[in-house]
Short mmCIF file of C-alpha atoms and ligand atoms in Angstrom, two decimals:
data_model
loop_
_atom_site.label_atom_id
_atom_site.label_comp_id
_atom_site.label_asym_id
_atom_site.label_seq_id
_atom_site.Cartn_x
_atom_site.Cartn_y
_atom_site.Cartn_z
CA UNK A 784 26.58 -11.68 -6.99
CA UNK A 785 26.84 -8.85 -4.50
CA UNK A 786 28.25 -10.35 -1.34
CA UNK A 787 26.02 -9.58 1.61
CA UNK A 788 28.82 -7.83 3.46
CA UNK A 789 29.95 -5.71 0.51
CA UNK A 790 29.51 -1.95 0.59
CA UNK A 791 29.27 -0.77 -2.99
CA UNK A 792 29.80 2.95 -3.46
CA UNK A 793 26.73 5.13 -3.82
CA UNK A 794 23.35 4.28 -2.47
CA UNK A 795 21.28 1.24 -3.21
CA UNK A 796 18.14 2.01 -5.21
CA UNK A 797 15.30 0.25 -3.38
CA UNK A 798 12.64 0.57 -6.06
CA UNK A 799 10.38 -2.25 -4.98
CA UNK A 800 6.87 -1.11 -4.05
CA UNK A 801 7.60 -1.54 -0.37
CA UNK A 802 9.50 -1.49 1.81
CA UNK A 803 10.52 1.87 0.37
CA UNK A 804 13.46 4.20 0.94
CA UNK A 805 13.42 5.77 4.39
CA UNK A 806 14.36 9.48 4.54
CA UNK A 807 17.52 10.34 6.49
CA UNK A 808 15.61 12.45 8.97
CA UNK A 809 13.31 9.53 9.74
CA UNK A 810 16.27 7.19 10.22
CA UNK A 811 17.84 9.74 12.56
CA UNK A 812 14.60 10.07 14.52
CA UNK A 813 14.55 6.30 15.06
CA UNK A 814 18.17 6.40 16.26
CA UNK A 815 17.28 7.74 19.70
CA UNK A 816 17.30 6.17 23.18
CA UNK A 817 14.26 4.03 23.91
CA UNK A 818 12.24 5.60 26.72
CA UNK A 819 9.85 4.30 29.37
CA UNK A 820 6.65 3.48 27.51
CA UNK A 821 4.64 4.18 30.67
CA UNK A 822 6.30 7.53 31.36
CA UNK A 823 5.15 11.12 30.70
CA UNK A 824 7.54 11.73 27.81
CA UNK A 825 6.07 8.74 26.00
CA UNK A 826 2.50 9.99 26.39
CA UNK A 827 3.40 13.14 24.44
CA UNK A 828 4.79 11.04 21.60
CA UNK A 829 1.79 8.71 21.67
CA UNK A 830 -0.77 11.51 21.56
CA UNK A 831 1.11 13.26 18.76
CA UNK A 832 1.37 10.25 16.45
CA UNK A 833 -2.23 9.23 17.11
CA UNK A 834 -3.36 12.74 16.11
CA UNK A 835 -1.08 12.93 13.05
CA UNK A 836 -2.01 9.54 11.68
CA UNK A 837 -5.72 10.48 11.66
CA UNK A 838 -4.91 13.33 9.31
CA UNK A 839 -3.25 10.92 6.91
CA UNK A 840 -6.21 8.51 6.95
CA UNK A 841 -8.54 11.54 6.73
CA UNK A 842 -10.57 10.50 9.72
CA UNK A 843 -11.70 11.93 13.05
CA UNK A 844 -12.24 8.37 14.27
CA UNK A 845 -9.68 6.25 16.17
CA UNK A 846 -6.70 4.83 14.29
CA UNK A 847 -5.19 1.81 16.04
CA UNK A 848 -1.43 1.35 15.66
CA UNK A 849 -0.07 -2.21 15.90
CA UNK A 850 3.54 -3.37 16.14
CA UNK A 851 3.08 -5.68 13.14
CA UNK A 852 3.43 -5.81 9.39
CA UNK A 853 0.35 -5.10 7.27
CA UNK A 854 -0.88 -8.67 7.51
CA UNK A 855 -1.37 -8.25 11.26
CA UNK A 856 -3.68 -5.31 10.61
CA UNK A 857 -5.59 -7.38 8.00
CA UNK A 858 -6.23 -9.99 10.69
CA UNK A 859 -7.15 -7.32 13.23
CA UNK A 860 -9.72 -5.80 10.86
CA UNK A 861 -11.45 -9.17 10.45
CA UNK A 862 -11.31 -10.52 14.01
CA UNK A 863 -12.61 -7.29 15.52
CA UNK A 864 -15.69 -7.06 13.33
CA UNK A 865 -16.79 -10.57 12.32
CA UNK A 866 -17.95 -13.91 13.73
CA UNK A 867 -17.10 -17.51 12.84
CA UNK A 868 -18.77 -18.62 9.60
CA UNK A 869 -19.61 -15.09 8.44
CA UNK A 870 -19.69 -14.61 4.68
CA UNK A 871 -17.44 -11.87 3.32
CA UNK A 872 -17.35 -10.58 -0.24
CA UNK A 873 -13.84 -10.15 -1.65
CA UNK A 874 -12.61 -9.23 -5.13
CA UNK A 875 -9.71 -10.92 -6.90
CA UNK A 876 -7.73 -7.90 -8.00
CA UNK A 877 -4.40 -9.75 -7.67
CA UNK A 878 -2.00 -11.42 -5.29
CA UNK A 879 -2.69 -9.32 -2.20
CA UNK A 880 -6.46 -9.66 -2.51
CA UNK A 881 -5.90 -13.43 -2.82
CA UNK A 882 -3.72 -13.52 0.30
CA UNK A 883 -6.32 -11.58 2.29
CA UNK A 884 -8.94 -14.11 1.18
CA UNK A 885 -6.75 -17.03 2.34
CA UNK A 886 -6.22 -15.30 5.68
CA UNK A 887 -10.00 -14.86 6.04
CA UNK A 888 -10.52 -18.58 5.36
CA UNK A 889 -7.94 -19.52 7.98
CA UNK A 890 -9.84 -17.43 10.51
CA UNK A 891 -13.05 -19.39 9.84
CA UNK A 892 -14.77 -16.85 7.61
CA UNK A 893 -16.44 -17.83 4.34
CA UNK A 894 -15.17 -15.58 1.56
CA UNK A 895 -17.00 -15.27 -1.69
CA UNK A 896 -14.43 -14.26 -4.30
CA UNK A 897 -15.44 -12.24 -7.35
CA UNK A 898 -12.99 -13.47 -9.99
CA UNK A 899 -10.65 -11.02 -11.67
CA UNK A 900 -8.03 -10.93 -14.43
CA UNK A 901 -5.18 -9.43 -12.32
CA UNK A 902 -5.16 -6.43 -14.66
CA UNK A 903 -8.26 -4.59 -13.46
CA UNK A 904 -9.66 -3.01 -10.32
CA UNK A 905 -12.82 -3.71 -8.37
CA UNK A 906 -15.93 -3.66 -10.57
CA UNK A 907 -18.39 -1.85 -8.29
CA UNK A 908 -21.31 -2.95 -10.49
CA UNK A 909 -20.52 -6.61 -9.74
CA UNK A 910 -20.33 -5.86 -6.01
CA UNK A 911 -23.70 -4.13 -6.26
CA UNK A 912 -25.24 -7.06 -8.14
CA UNK A 913 -23.98 -9.57 -5.60
CA UNK A 914 -25.25 -7.54 -2.64
CA UNK A 915 -28.68 -7.02 -4.20
CA UNK A 916 -28.94 -10.81 -4.60
CA UNK A 917 -28.02 -11.31 -0.93
CA UNK A 918 -31.52 -10.64 0.38
CA UNK A 919 -30.93 -12.31 3.76
CA UNK A 920 -27.83 -10.15 4.32
CA UNK A 921 -25.56 -13.13 4.86
CA UNK A 922 -22.59 -11.09 3.65
CA UNK A 923 -21.23 -9.19 6.64
CA UNK A 924 -18.35 -7.35 5.01
CA UNK A 925 -17.01 -6.31 1.62
CA UNK A 926 -13.20 -6.43 1.64
CA UNK A 927 -11.27 -4.72 -1.14
CA UNK A 928 -7.71 -3.65 -1.86
CA UNK A 929 -7.39 0.03 -2.75
CA UNK A 930 -4.03 -0.23 -4.51
CA UNK A 931 -3.27 -3.78 -5.68
CA UNK A 932 0.51 -3.75 -5.37
CA UNK A 933 0.99 -6.93 -7.40
CA UNK A 934 -0.56 -5.42 -10.52
CA UNK A 935 -0.30 -1.63 -10.20
CA UNK A 936 -4.07 -1.16 -10.31
CA UNK A 937 -5.99 1.27 -8.06
CA UNK A 938 -9.69 0.75 -7.37
CA UNK A 939 -12.39 3.39 -6.87
CA UNK A 940 -13.32 2.94 -3.21
CA UNK A 941 -16.01 5.63 -3.17
CA UNK A 942 -17.74 3.69 -5.96
CA UNK A 943 -17.66 0.51 -3.85
CA UNK A 944 -19.28 2.43 -1.00
CA UNK A 945 -22.00 3.69 -3.34
CA UNK A 946 -22.53 0.12 -4.58
CA UNK A 947 -23.13 -1.07 -1.02
CA UNK A 948 -25.44 1.82 -0.15
CA UNK A 949 -27.48 1.70 -3.34
CA UNK A 950 -28.04 -2.02 -2.73
CA UNK A 951 -29.45 -1.05 0.70
CA UNK A 952 -27.05 -3.58 2.20
CA UNK A 953 -25.65 -3.32 5.75
CA UNK A 954 -22.26 -4.95 5.02
CA UNK A 955 -19.18 -3.28 6.44
CA UNK A 956 -16.58 -1.93 4.01
CA UNK A 957 -13.02 -3.06 4.82
CA UNK A 958 -10.25 -1.55 2.72
CA UNK A 959 -6.58 -2.47 2.38
CA UNK A 960 -4.63 0.76 1.80
CA UNK A 961 -1.27 -0.79 2.67
CA UNK A 962 0.45 0.49 -0.48
CA UNK A 963 -1.70 3.58 -1.06
CA UNK A 964 -1.82 5.38 2.28
CA UNK A 965 0.50 8.36 2.07
CA UNK A 966 0.94 7.92 -1.71
CA UNK A 967 -2.53 7.98 -3.28
CA UNK A 968 -5.49 9.98 -1.97
CA UNK A 969 -7.62 7.99 0.44
CA UNK A 970 -10.48 9.37 2.57
CA UNK A 971 -11.60 7.05 5.36
CA UNK A 972 -14.50 9.20 6.59
CA UNK A 973 -15.66 10.78 3.34
CA UNK A 974 -15.61 7.51 1.39
CA UNK A 975 -17.36 5.61 4.16
CA UNK A 976 -14.76 2.96 4.90
CA UNK A 977 -15.49 1.01 8.08
CA UNK A 978 -12.03 -0.41 8.65
CA UNK A 979 -9.02 0.90 6.74
CA UNK A 980 -5.89 -1.22 6.94
CA UNK A 981 -2.50 0.45 6.47
CA UNK A 982 1.15 -0.29 7.02
CA UNK A 983 4.32 1.69 7.68
CA UNK A 984 6.75 0.53 5.01
CA UNK A 985 5.30 1.83 1.76
CA UNK A 986 3.87 5.32 1.25
CA UNK A 987 4.54 6.31 4.84
CA UNK A 988 8.33 6.12 4.30
CA UNK A 989 9.09 4.03 7.38
CA UNK A 990 10.74 0.68 7.90
CA UNK A 991 8.42 -2.34 8.21
CA UNK A 992 6.92 -2.98 11.63
CA UNK A 993 3.89 -0.75 12.18
CA UNK A 994 0.39 -1.26 10.83
CA UNK A 995 -2.94 0.46 11.25
CA UNK A 996 -6.71 0.06 11.55
CA UNK A 997 -8.77 3.21 11.06
CA UNK A 998 -12.24 2.37 12.38
CA UNK A 999 -15.68 3.89 11.80
CA UNK A 1000 -18.39 4.20 14.46
CA UNK A 1001 -20.22 1.37 12.66
CA UNK A 1002 -17.13 -0.86 12.87
CA UNK A 1003 -16.76 -0.08 16.57
CA UNK A 1004 -20.41 -1.03 17.09
CA UNK A 1005 -19.88 -4.28 15.15
CA UNK A 1006 -16.88 -5.09 17.34
CA UNK A 1007 -19.16 -5.24 20.38
CA UNK A 1008 -20.97 -8.27 18.93
CA UNK A 1009 -18.20 -9.88 16.86
CA UNK A 1010 -17.32 -13.39 18.09
CA UNK A 1011 -14.07 -14.31 16.33
CA UNK A 1012 -11.47 -14.92 19.07
CA UNK A 1013 -9.19 -11.96 19.64
CA UNK A 1014 -6.95 -10.82 22.44
CA UNK A 1015 -3.78 -9.11 21.28
CA UNK A 1016 -5.59 -7.53 18.32
CA UNK A 1017 -8.65 -6.39 20.30
CA UNK A 1018 -9.42 -2.72 19.67
CA UNK A 1019 -11.15 -1.94 22.97
CA UNK A 1020 -8.18 -2.08 25.34
CA UNK A 1021 -5.93 -0.29 22.88
CA UNK A 1022 -8.41 2.53 22.29
CA UNK A 1023 -8.89 2.90 26.06
CA UNK A 1024 -5.13 3.19 26.68
CA UNK A 1025 -4.61 5.44 23.64
CA UNK A 1026 -6.86 8.10 25.20
CA UNK A 1027 -3.91 8.99 27.45
CA UNK A 1028 -1.21 8.36 24.82
CA UNK A 1029 -0.33 4.83 25.94
CA UNK A 1030 -0.74 1.23 24.76
CA UNK A 1031 -1.75 -1.80 26.84
CA UNK A 1032 1.36 -3.72 25.69
CA UNK A 1033 4.84 -2.48 24.76
CA UNK A 1034 4.62 -0.31 21.64
CA UNK A 1035 7.40 -0.02 19.03
CA UNK A 1036 8.84 3.08 20.66
CA UNK A 1037 11.58 3.76 18.13
CA UNK A 1038 9.33 3.19 15.12
CA UNK A 1039 6.91 5.68 16.68
CA UNK A 1040 9.73 8.25 16.75
CA UNK A 1041 10.11 7.52 13.07
CA UNK A 1042 6.36 7.78 12.49
CA UNK A 1043 6.36 11.19 14.14
CA UNK A 1044 9.18 12.43 11.89
CA UNK A 1045 7.59 10.92 8.77
CA UNK A 1046 4.24 12.57 9.58
CA UNK A 1047 6.00 15.92 10.10
CA UNK A 1048 7.61 15.63 6.68
CA UNK A 1049 4.43 14.50 4.94
CA UNK A 1050 2.13 17.05 6.54
CA UNK A 1051 4.64 19.86 5.87
CA UNK A 1052 4.71 18.94 2.19
CA UNK A 1053 0.91 18.80 2.29
CA UNK A 1054 -1.04 15.65 1.45
CA UNK A 1055 -2.33 17.08 -1.83
CA UNK A 1056 1.23 17.87 -2.90
CA UNK A 1057 2.34 14.39 -1.87
CA UNK A 1058 -0.37 12.82 -4.04
CA UNK A 1059 0.34 15.14 -6.98
CA UNK A 1060 4.03 14.24 -6.76
CA UNK A 1061 3.18 10.55 -6.95
CA UNK A 1062 0.76 11.12 -9.87
CA UNK A 1063 3.44 12.97 -11.82
CA UNK A 1064 6.13 10.35 -11.25
CA UNK A 1065 3.72 7.59 -12.21
CA UNK A 1066 2.87 9.39 -15.47
CA UNK A 1067 6.56 9.87 -16.24
CA UNK A 1068 7.13 6.16 -15.59
CA UNK A 1069 4.35 5.15 -17.96
CA UNK A 1070 5.79 7.41 -20.66
CA UNK A 1071 9.11 5.63 -20.26
CA UNK A 1072 7.47 2.19 -20.45
CA UNK A 1073 5.61 3.14 -23.62
CA UNK A 1074 8.82 4.63 -24.99
CA UNK A 1075 10.51 1.27 -24.52
CA UNK A 1076 7.62 -0.28 -26.46
CA UNK A 1077 6.61 -2.37 -23.44
CA UNK A 1078 3.10 -2.94 -22.11
CA UNK A 1079 1.69 -1.72 -18.80
CA UNK A 1080 -0.13 -4.52 -16.95
CA UNK A 1081 -3.03 -2.29 -15.79
CA UNK A 1082 -5.68 -2.35 -18.52
CA UNK A 1083 -7.73 0.72 -17.67
CA UNK A 1084 -6.00 4.14 -17.62
CA UNK A 1085 -8.50 5.36 -15.02
CA UNK A 1086 -7.08 2.69 -12.69
CA UNK A 1087 -3.36 3.33 -13.17
CA UNK A 1088 -1.57 3.23 -9.83
CA UNK A 1089 0.43 6.26 -8.79
CA UNK A 1090 2.51 4.11 -6.41
CA UNK A 1091 3.72 1.24 -8.60
CA UNK A 1092 3.83 0.35 -12.29
CA UNK A 1093 3.84 -3.30 -13.33
CA UNK A 1094 5.51 -3.82 -16.70
CA UNK A 1095 4.91 -6.86 -18.90
CA UNK A 1096 7.94 -8.50 -20.46
CA UNK A 1097 7.81 -8.82 -24.26
CA UNK A 1098 7.28 -12.27 -25.71
CA UNK A 1099 9.56 -13.96 -28.24
CA UNK A 1100 8.54 -15.36 -31.63
CA UNK A 1101 7.29 -18.55 -29.99
CA UNK A 1102 5.07 -16.49 -27.65
CA UNK A 1103 7.28 -17.13 -24.62
CA UNK A 1104 7.81 -14.27 -22.21
CA UNK A 1105 11.32 -12.92 -21.71
CA UNK A 1106 12.36 -13.59 -18.11
CA UNK A 1107 11.58 -10.69 -15.79
CA UNK A 1108 13.60 -12.24 -12.98
CA UNK A 1109 16.72 -12.46 -15.16
CA UNK A 1110 16.29 -8.75 -15.92
CA UNK A 1111 15.89 -7.94 -12.22
CA UNK A 1112 19.00 -9.97 -11.37
CA UNK A 1113 21.07 -8.06 -13.93
CA UNK A 1114 19.75 -4.72 -12.69
CA UNK A 1115 20.70 -5.67 -9.13
CA UNK A 1116 24.12 -7.05 -9.96
CA UNK A 1117 25.20 -4.32 -12.35
CA UNK A 1118 23.38 -1.25 -11.12
CA UNK A 1119 22.66 -1.96 -7.44
CA UNK A 1120 18.91 -1.48 -7.81
CA UNK A 1121 16.11 -3.72 -6.55
CA UNK A 1122 12.95 -3.90 -8.67
CA UNK A 1123 9.72 -5.64 -7.68
CA UNK A 1124 9.17 -9.20 -8.86
CA UNK A 1125 6.09 -10.56 -10.55
CA UNK A 1126 4.10 -12.32 -7.82
CA UNK A 1127 2.32 -15.70 -7.94
CA UNK A 1128 0.90 -16.24 -11.42
CA UNK A 1129 2.73 -13.17 -12.73
CA UNK A 1130 6.14 -14.55 -11.65
CA UNK A 1131 8.78 -14.06 -14.32
CA UNK A 1132 6.34 -12.27 -16.63
CA UNK A 1133 6.27 -8.82 -15.09
CA UNK A 1134 8.55 -6.60 -13.11
CA UNK A 1135 7.34 -3.76 -10.94
CA UNK A 1136 8.77 -0.28 -10.54
CA UNK A 1137 7.98 1.21 -7.14
CA UNK A 1138 7.73 5.02 -7.38
CA UNK A 1139 6.37 5.83 -3.95
CA UNK A 1140 7.46 7.27 -0.66
CA UNK A 1141 10.62 9.36 -0.35
CA UNK A 1142 11.02 9.99 -4.02
CA UNK A 1143 11.88 12.87 -6.36
CA UNK A 1144 12.52 13.54 -10.04
CA UNK A 1145 16.13 12.42 -9.97
CA UNK A 1146 15.29 9.27 -8.02
CA UNK A 1147 12.91 8.45 -10.82
CA UNK A 1148 15.38 9.19 -13.60
CA UNK A 1149 18.01 7.05 -11.85
CA UNK A 1150 15.46 4.29 -11.52
CA UNK A 1151 14.33 4.43 -15.14
CA UNK A 1152 17.94 4.72 -16.33
CA UNK A 1153 18.74 1.55 -14.38
CA UNK A 1154 15.78 -0.26 -15.97
CA UNK A 1155 16.79 0.89 -19.46
CA UNK A 1156 20.41 -0.17 -18.96
CA UNK A 1157 19.15 -3.50 -17.62
CA UNK A 1158 16.92 -4.06 -20.66
CA UNK A 1159 19.91 -3.44 -22.91
CA UNK A 1160 22.26 -5.60 -20.87
CA UNK A 1161 19.73 -8.47 -20.60
CA UNK A 1162 19.05 -8.42 -24.35
CA UNK A 1163 15.35 -7.72 -23.88
CA UNK A 1164 13.90 -6.33 -27.12
CA UNK A 1165 12.89 -2.73 -26.56
CA UNK A 1166 13.09 0.71 -28.12
CA UNK A 1167 15.85 2.86 -26.69
CA UNK A 1168 15.08 6.18 -25.11
CA UNK A 1169 12.07 5.52 -22.88
CA UNK A 1170 13.93 7.30 -20.10
CA UNK A 1171 14.21 10.36 -22.37
CA UNK A 1172 10.40 10.51 -22.62
CA UNK A 1173 10.26 10.63 -18.83
CA UNK A 1174 12.95 13.33 -18.72
CA UNK A 1175 10.99 15.42 -21.22
CA UNK A 1176 7.78 15.09 -19.22
CA UNK A 1177 9.46 15.92 -15.91
CA UNK A 1178 11.24 18.92 -17.42
CA UNK A 1179 8.00 20.24 -18.95
CA UNK A 1180 6.01 19.84 -15.76
CA UNK A 1181 8.67 20.80 -13.21
CA UNK A 1182 7.72 23.34 -10.61
CA UNK A 1183 9.33 24.42 -7.40
CA UNK A 1184 8.30 22.24 -4.47
CA UNK A 1185 5.95 24.26 -2.26
CA UNK A 1186 8.11 23.72 0.81
CA UNK A 1187 11.82 23.21 0.53
C1 PLP B 483 2.62 -5.13 1.16
C2 PLP B 483 1.17 -5.42 1.09
C3 PLP B 483 0.53 -6.30 1.98
C4 PLP B 483 1.31 -7.16 2.93
O1 PLP B 483 1.72 -6.47 4.02
P1 PLP B 483 2.89 -7.05 4.96
O2 PLP B 483 3.37 -5.77 5.58
O3 PLP B 483 3.88 -7.73 4.09
O4 PLP B 483 2.28 -7.95 5.95
C5 PLP B 483 -0.84 -6.42 1.90
N1 PLP B 483 -1.56 -5.74 1.00
C6 PLP B 483 -1.00 -4.90 0.12
C7 PLP B 483 -1.86 -4.19 -0.86
C8 PLP B 483 0.38 -4.72 0.14
O5 PLP B 483 0.95 -3.90 -0.76
#
């Protein structure tokens, strides 16, 4: 075991799909004296990050920033728009969709869960069917996860919007982009999301501790009549204070310094370049997985995630899965790399490679090399050389970054 106080040489590879590696410049931005959050210097910071974050969510609407992990912003999205006993339509894409459903139940909502196989994205046709059948419009919101981090499956959010509209249904569209924002293209305004939930510690390259609600005009209107209890999470007071660059309560000043630096880096690279970089690293990862002769959990190539790849462990002659957690332990102990675990019903059967955030070709090759060495060390049956397939792909498709 690595002792907690040990300092192994070289850097730790944090290749879980969030929290992700934080760039040095972002860490240095956070390492700065905390200032008066009611003073003039703070207002400049507040106005800057509130403007920048809208560009990332692709919205001209307000984006609320909470000092909370993503789950806080999930709760905020629900309590600001809904009333006790409201029906909400949710889709079982995997572990995170299931957790959001449980959270909704605890708040007194009545989720209807479209069952899923934890290998596929949202089936917009099923959403459409369900909404058409809901003639009395009991369903007040459709809640979906854009990038299901537990399975490495990305859903087509524009198709969900079309499913709602073509059913002539007034339900709000609430979208979890916690592991996609800043990694996979997402368009709050263009795709007609009503509340988009995001978080700092994945594609946005920040430590955990900030989360977001991007809100449409329709969501703001719904919040006027919503009756779930809310105080700390209430949008109205925050939006009012944000107009001048402030918050009603103490904001996470130092994380906002980090957010500012992360936005500078991301917007300088260009969002399209950021997404293309993620797409390319995801494709290289899949080539490595296939090279090892292992199976990708996501069934449909159109739904492959560019942020995370979930890999199924091979089974032995008796049909029993090799232990993914034993593999992850060996990779951590021998190669100082953390890989994502299989969650809930996937525990022990899959491991997840996070390839999002502050990430380049050599980060990926180090990551895949660590996985391949781990497979060998753990005695997991595989074909050698998957990493070489990724090297070949990266070498063939390499181009100079547009801004260095
Ligand atoms: C990480 C994650 C969450 C949970 O967010 P926390 O920051 O842990 O509260 C929710 N949804 C998705 C899709 C995630 O990836």
